Tab-separated table of C-alpha atoms in Angstrom:
chain	number	residue	atom	x	y	z
A	18	UNK	CA	81.631	90.639	98.327
A	19	UNK	CA	81.369	94.345	97.494
A	20	UNK	CA	84.166	96.353	95.989
A	21	UNK	CA	86.710	98.061	98.199
A	22	UNK	CA	85.460	101.405	99.507
A	23	UNK	CA	87.529	104.487	98.692
A	24	UNK	CA	88.291	105.352	102.336
A	25	UNK	CA	89.644	101.834	102.953
A	26	UNK	CA	91.598	101.986	99.698
A	27	UNK	CA	93.200	105.320	100.543
A	28	UNK	CA	93.993	104.147	104.085
A	29	UNK	CA	95.821	101.088	102.708
A	30	UNK	CA	97.501	102.974	99.861
A	31	UNK	CA	99.102	105.750	101.913
A	32	UNK	CA	101.784	103.631	103.655
A	33	UNK	CA	102.595	101.954	100.333
A	34	UNK	CA	103.116	105.348	98.715
A	35	UNK	CA	105.556	106.199	101.486
A	36	UNK	CA	107.404	102.996	100.598
A	37	UNK	CA	107.365	104.027	96.928
A	38	UNK	CA	108.975	107.346	97.865
A	39	UNK	CA	111.605	105.406	99.817
A	40	UNK	CA	112.102	103.139	96.793
A	41	UNK	CA	112.658	106.161	94.554
A	42	UNK	CA	115.271	107.542	96.971
A	43	UNK	CA	116.975	104.137	96.994
A	44	UNK	CA	117.082	104.067	93.196
A	45	UNK	CA	118.730	107.488	93.126
A	46	UNK	CA	121.170	106.477	95.859
A	47	UNK	CA	122.209	103.241	94.131
A	48	UNK	CA	121.830	104.280	90.478
A	49	UNK	CA	119.565	101.290	89.828
A	50	UNK	CA	117.054	101.391	86.953
A	51	UNK	CA	113.462	100.193	87.263
A	52	UNK	CA	111.116	99.171	84.448
A	53	UNK	CA	107.524	98.141	85.170
A	54	UNK	CA	105.449	96.818	82.276
A	55	UNK	CA	101.686	97.172	82.808
A	56	UNK	CA	99.665	95.170	80.292
A	57	UNK	CA	96.035	94.105	80.104
A	58	UNK	CA	92.744	94.461	78.298
A	59	UNK	CA	91.156	97.786	77.441
A	60	UNK	CA	89.603	99.344	80.585
A	61	UNK	CA	91.533	96.949	82.852
A	62	UNK	CA	93.025	99.848	84.836
A	63	UNK	CA	96.548	100.328	83.502
A	64	UNK	CA	96.522	104.112	83.697
A	65	UNK	CA	94.999	104.150	87.177
A	66	UNK	CA	97.649	101.959	88.784
A	67	UNK	CA	100.425	103.922	87.079
A	68	UNK	CA	98.947	107.164	88.457
A	69	UNK	CA	98.821	105.619	91.939
A	70	UNK	CA	102.497	104.643	91.719
A	71	UNK	CA	103.571	108.045	90.392
A	72	UNK	CA	101.370	110.242	92.584
A	73	UNK	CA	104.022	111.288	95.107
A	74	UNK	CA	107.184	110.636	93.097
A	75	UNK	CA	109.407	113.230	91.463
A	76	UNK	CA	108.210	113.597	87.838
A	77	UNK	CA	111.823	114.198	86.810
A	78	UNK	CA	112.644	110.702	88.030
A	79	UNK	CA	109.634	108.657	86.882
A	80	UNK	CA	108.029	108.540	83.435
A	81	UNK	CA	104.684	107.222	82.255
A	82	UNK	CA	105.482	105.713	78.848
A	83	UNK	CA	102.412	105.402	76.594
A	84	UNK	CA	103.572	105.461	72.994
A	85	UNK	CA	101.201	106.201	70.105
A	86	UNK	CA	101.045	103.943	67.074
A	87	UNK	CA	104.337	103.961	65.118
A	88	UNK	CA	104.737	106.476	62.331
A	89	UNK	CA	105.863	105.545	58.827
A	90	UNK	CA	109.552	105.758	59.750
A	91	UNK	CA	109.180	103.782	62.970
A	92	UNK	CA	107.384	101.032	61.062
A	93	UNK	CA	110.652	100.371	59.191
A	94	UNK	CA	112.787	100.188	62.358
A	95	UNK	CA	113.730	97.165	64.424
A	96	UNK	CA	110.534	96.535	66.375
A	97	UNK	CA	112.058	97.143	69.829
A	98	UNK	CA	113.929	100.268	68.757
A	99	UNK	CA	111.476	102.934	69.878
A	100	UNK	CA	110.977	101.230	73.236
A	101	UNK	CA	114.732	101.164	73.882
A	102	UNK	CA	114.730	104.962	73.704
A	103	UNK	CA	112.267	105.053	76.624
A	104	UNK	CA	114.341	102.900	78.982
A	105	UNK	CA	115.487	104.607	82.200
A	106	UNK	CA	118.937	105.910	83.038
A	107	UNK	CA	120.492	105.414	86.465
A	108	UNK	CA	118.139	106.279	89.317
A	109	UNK	CA	115.099	106.486	87.034
A	110	UNK	CA	111.786	104.630	86.696
A	111	UNK	CA	109.883	103.879	83.472
A	112	UNK	CA	106.282	102.702	83.776
A	113	UNK	CA	105.093	101.269	80.460
A	114	UNK	CA	101.363	101.707	79.835
A	115	UNK	CA	101.371	98.926	77.304
A	116	UNK	CA	104.785	98.189	75.885
A	117	UNK	CA	106.551	96.107	73.278
A	118	UNK	CA	103.847	93.528	74.048
A	119	UNK	CA	101.472	95.422	71.779
A	120	UNK	CA	102.723	93.092	69.070
A	121	UNK	CA	101.545	89.988	70.925
A	122	UNK	CA	98.205	91.555	71.865
A	123	UNK	CA	96.369	94.275	69.974
A	124	UNK	CA	98.538	94.034	66.842
A	125	UNK	CA	97.985	90.293	66.613
A	126	UNK	CA	94.264	90.301	67.414
A	127	UNK	CA	93.379	93.306	65.261
A	128	UNK	CA	95.525	92.212	62.319
A	129	UNK	CA	98.086	95.030	62.506
A	130	UNK	CA	100.951	92.527	62.485
A	131	UNK	CA	101.446	89.460	60.312
A	132	UNK	CA	101.699	85.973	61.834
A	133	UNK	CA	105.411	85.953	60.948
A	134	UNK	CA	105.938	89.279	62.739
A	135	UNK	CA	104.170	87.984	65.839
A	136	UNK	CA	106.167	84.741	65.799
A	137	UNK	CA	109.417	86.676	65.446
A	138	UNK	CA	108.445	88.899	68.359
A	139	UNK	CA	107.676	85.942	70.610
A	140	UNK	CA	111.126	84.507	69.856
A	141	UNK	CA	112.956	87.797	70.339
A	142	UNK	CA	111.170	89.215	73.410
A	143	UNK	CA	112.753	86.807	75.935
A	144	UNK	CA	116.199	87.502	74.460
A	145	UNK	CA	115.606	91.255	74.562
A	146	UNK	CA	114.420	91.108	78.168
A	147	UNK	CA	117.335	88.929	79.244
A	148	UNK	CA	119.672	91.577	77.871
A	149	UNK	CA	117.874	94.232	79.941
A	150	UNK	CA	118.069	92.150	83.110
A	151	UNK	CA	121.687	91.136	82.467
A	152	UNK	CA	122.549	94.829	82.196
A	153	UNK	CA	121.148	95.402	85.677
A	154	UNK	CA	117.655	96.730	84.915
A	155	UNK	CA	115.011	95.712	87.444
A	156	UNK	CA	112.196	94.467	85.186
A	157	UNK	CA	108.693	93.617	86.389
A	158	UNK	CA	105.836	92.568	84.097
A	159	UNK	CA	102.188	92.677	85.165
A	160	UNK	CA	99.042	91.622	83.337
A	161	UNK	CA	95.774	93.084	84.668
A	162	UNK	CA	92.871	90.604	84.525
A	163	UNK	CA	89.276	91.713	83.958
A	164	UNK	CA	86.098	89.719	83.217
A	165	UNK	CA	84.112	90.710	80.142
A	166	UNK	CA	81.035	91.776	82.122
A	167	UNK	CA	83.184	94.189	84.131
A	168	UNK	CA	84.886	95.412	80.976
A	169	UNK	CA	81.487	96.181	79.441
A	170	UNK	CA	80.458	98.197	82.506
A	171	UNK	CA	83.594	100.303	82.145
A	172	UNK	CA	83.062	100.808	78.421
A	173	UNK	CA	79.524	101.984	79.153
A	174	UNK	CA	80.780	104.372	81.828
A	175	UNK	CA	83.300	105.864	79.436
A	176	UNK	CA	80.758	106.305	76.668
A	177	UNK	CA	78.373	108.111	79.042
A	178	UNK	CA	80.999	110.336	80.678
A	179	UNK	CA	82.241	113.295	78.586
A	180	UNK	CA	85.323	113.503	80.805
A	181	UNK	CA	86.293	109.946	79.857
A	182	UNK	CA	85.146	109.856	76.243
A	183	UNK	CA	88.699	110.346	74.984
A	184	UNK	CA	89.519	106.892	76.380
A	185	UNK	CA	87.276	105.264	73.767
A	186	UNK	CA	88.796	104.820	70.320
A	187	UNK	CA	87.465	103.033	67.214
A	188	UNK	CA	89.949	100.242	67.974
A	189	UNK	CA	88.494	99.877	71.479
A	190	UNK	CA	85.006	99.497	70.021
A	191	UNK	CA	86.152	96.781	67.632
A	192	UNK	CA	88.133	95.050	70.388
A	193	UNK	CA	84.938	94.570	72.437
A	194	UNK	CA	84.042	91.691	70.136
A	195	UNK	CA	87.452	90.031	70.515
A	196	UNK	CA	87.469	89.116	74.208
A	197	UNK	CA	88.166	85.422	73.574
A	198	UNK	CA	90.770	86.216	70.913
A	199	UNK	CA	92.602	88.442	73.407
A	200	UNK	CA	92.509	85.623	75.951
A	201	UNK	CA	94.055	83.216	73.434
A	202	UNK	CA	96.691	85.796	72.462
A	203	UNK	CA	97.563	86.375	76.102
A	204	UNK	CA	98.001	82.675	76.793
A	205	UNK	CA	100.263	82.278	73.759
A	206	UNK	CA	102.279	85.297	74.904
A	207	UNK	CA	102.632	83.999	78.465
A	208	UNK	CA	103.772	80.588	77.267
A	209	UNK	CA	106.531	82.169	75.163
A	210	UNK	CA	107.655	85.030	77.426
A	211	UNK	CA	107.120	83.927	81.045
A	212	UNK	CA	110.782	83.272	81.791
A	213	UNK	CA	112.927	82.854	84.884
A	214	UNK	CA	114.702	86.160	84.325
A	215	UNK	CA	111.554	88.106	83.387
A	216	UNK	CA	108.442	86.374	84.755
A	217	UNK	CA	104.878	87.611	84.404
A	218	UNK	CA	102.566	88.319	87.332
A	219	UNK	CA	98.786	88.289	86.787
A	220	UNK	CA	96.664	90.540	89.011
A	221	UNK	CA	92.861	90.461	89.362
A	222	UNK	CA	91.591	93.941	88.417
A	223	UNK	CA	87.845	93.293	88.496
A	224	UNK	CA	88.027	95.581	91.531
A	225	UNK	CA	90.450	98.244	90.368
A	226	UNK	CA	91.192	99.694	93.810
A	227	UNK	CA	91.977	96.260	95.231
A	228	UNK	CA	93.990	95.454	92.115
A	229	UNK	CA	96.138	98.569	92.545
A	230	UNK	CA	96.887	97.705	96.146
A	231	UNK	CA	97.733	94.113	95.213
A	232	UNK	CA	100.066	95.115	92.393
A	233	UNK	CA	101.888	97.828	94.331
A	234	UNK	CA	102.330	95.553	97.350
A	235	UNK	CA	103.743	92.819	95.140
A	236	UNK	CA	106.133	95.226	93.435
A	237	UNK	CA	107.440	96.565	96.734
A	238	UNK	CA	107.812	93.089	98.220
A	239	UNK	CA	109.856	91.843	95.264
A	240	UNK	CA	112.383	94.663	95.429
A	241	UNK	CA	115.480	94.334	97.612
A	242	UNK	CA	115.634	96.215	100.906
A	243	UNK	CA	115.240	99.840	99.831
A	244	UNK	CA	115.727	101.452	103.234
A	245	UNK	CA	118.454	104.077	103.347
A	246	UNK	CA	119.091	106.741	106.003
A	247	UNK	CA	116.826	109.755	105.663
A	248	UNK	CA	118.411	112.986	104.541
A	249	UNK	CA	117.742	115.370	107.391
A	250	UNK	CA	116.485	118.664	105.989
A	251	UNK	CA	116.145	121.585	108.370
A	252	UNK	CA	114.717	125.014	107.653
A	253	UNK	CA	116.716	127.664	109.511
A	254	UNK	CA	114.660	130.651	110.680
A	255	UNK	CA	114.470	133.665	108.390
A	256	UNK	CA	115.497	137.026	109.798
A	257	UNK	CA	113.208	140.044	109.694
A	258	UNK	CA	109.555	140.392	108.728
A	259	UNK	CA	107.717	138.336	106.119
A	260	UNK	CA	107.115	140.090	102.790
A	261	UNK	CA	103.903	140.380	100.820
A	262	UNK	CA	103.912	140.084	97.050
A	263	UNK	CA	104.625	143.331	95.180
A	264	UNK	CA	103.584	143.953	91.579
A	265	UNK	CA	104.857	146.367	88.994
A	266	UNK	CA	104.430	145.519	85.321
A	267	UNK	CA	101.510	143.099	85.783
A	268	UNK	CA	98.981	142.231	88.468
A	269	UNK	CA	97.231	138.903	89.156
A	270	UNK	CA	93.937	138.237	87.410
A	271	UNK	CA	90.769	138.450	89.512
A	272	UNK	CA	90.123	135.496	91.780
A	273	UNK	CA	87.587	132.894	90.720
A	274	UNK	CA	84.093	133.332	92.148
A	275	UNK	CA	81.949	130.201	91.985
């Protein structure tokens, strides 16, 4: 079976994006807070699905959270501390491109965290997430699945495309050799943190377009009824003639000529 064609993908995505806009209005109306954790292997498609969710939402309401590695001060903090600062206020959405689960994935596999630190995280994460849910946050956790052969194709595409080269880091190159180790780390993480109050959902992202549609549909279906009456906005007619731009101090630069 071939991968989903773009025209079919866009046709299926459009009504879901309308539902996402409705969801955002519902969040503002109710003051609810939404957190979506997007985890997965390098190249799985985390950034792409977050962009699809955010595309037509108000950027003042939704944030793409992709934190860099902790600085020297943050390394001395409580592990969850810098993620707490990124949690949404009422009516807001936070989409975590990776999250506190770095500790159970890349930090564990690449040796950036000690076994004791990883074990402590796996004990604390369910408690931390229960506190979020108990406080009323809507928390959804997704893991994007990708076979190694597909991952290698995407690495090769990135290395050959100067517009995507920034997506390849030295850590990504080293991680290519740790596919099985990442699988083992994921299974350990799921066993410890797949809870009733904050369950995980795995989504096949070997076809990224199909994966985006699957994830967004699942997210929308698991939310409560988000329909609220539309705010009718009317544009009364303007009186008089339309004005052209006038310039005094500065004028526009010359138009681009291809």
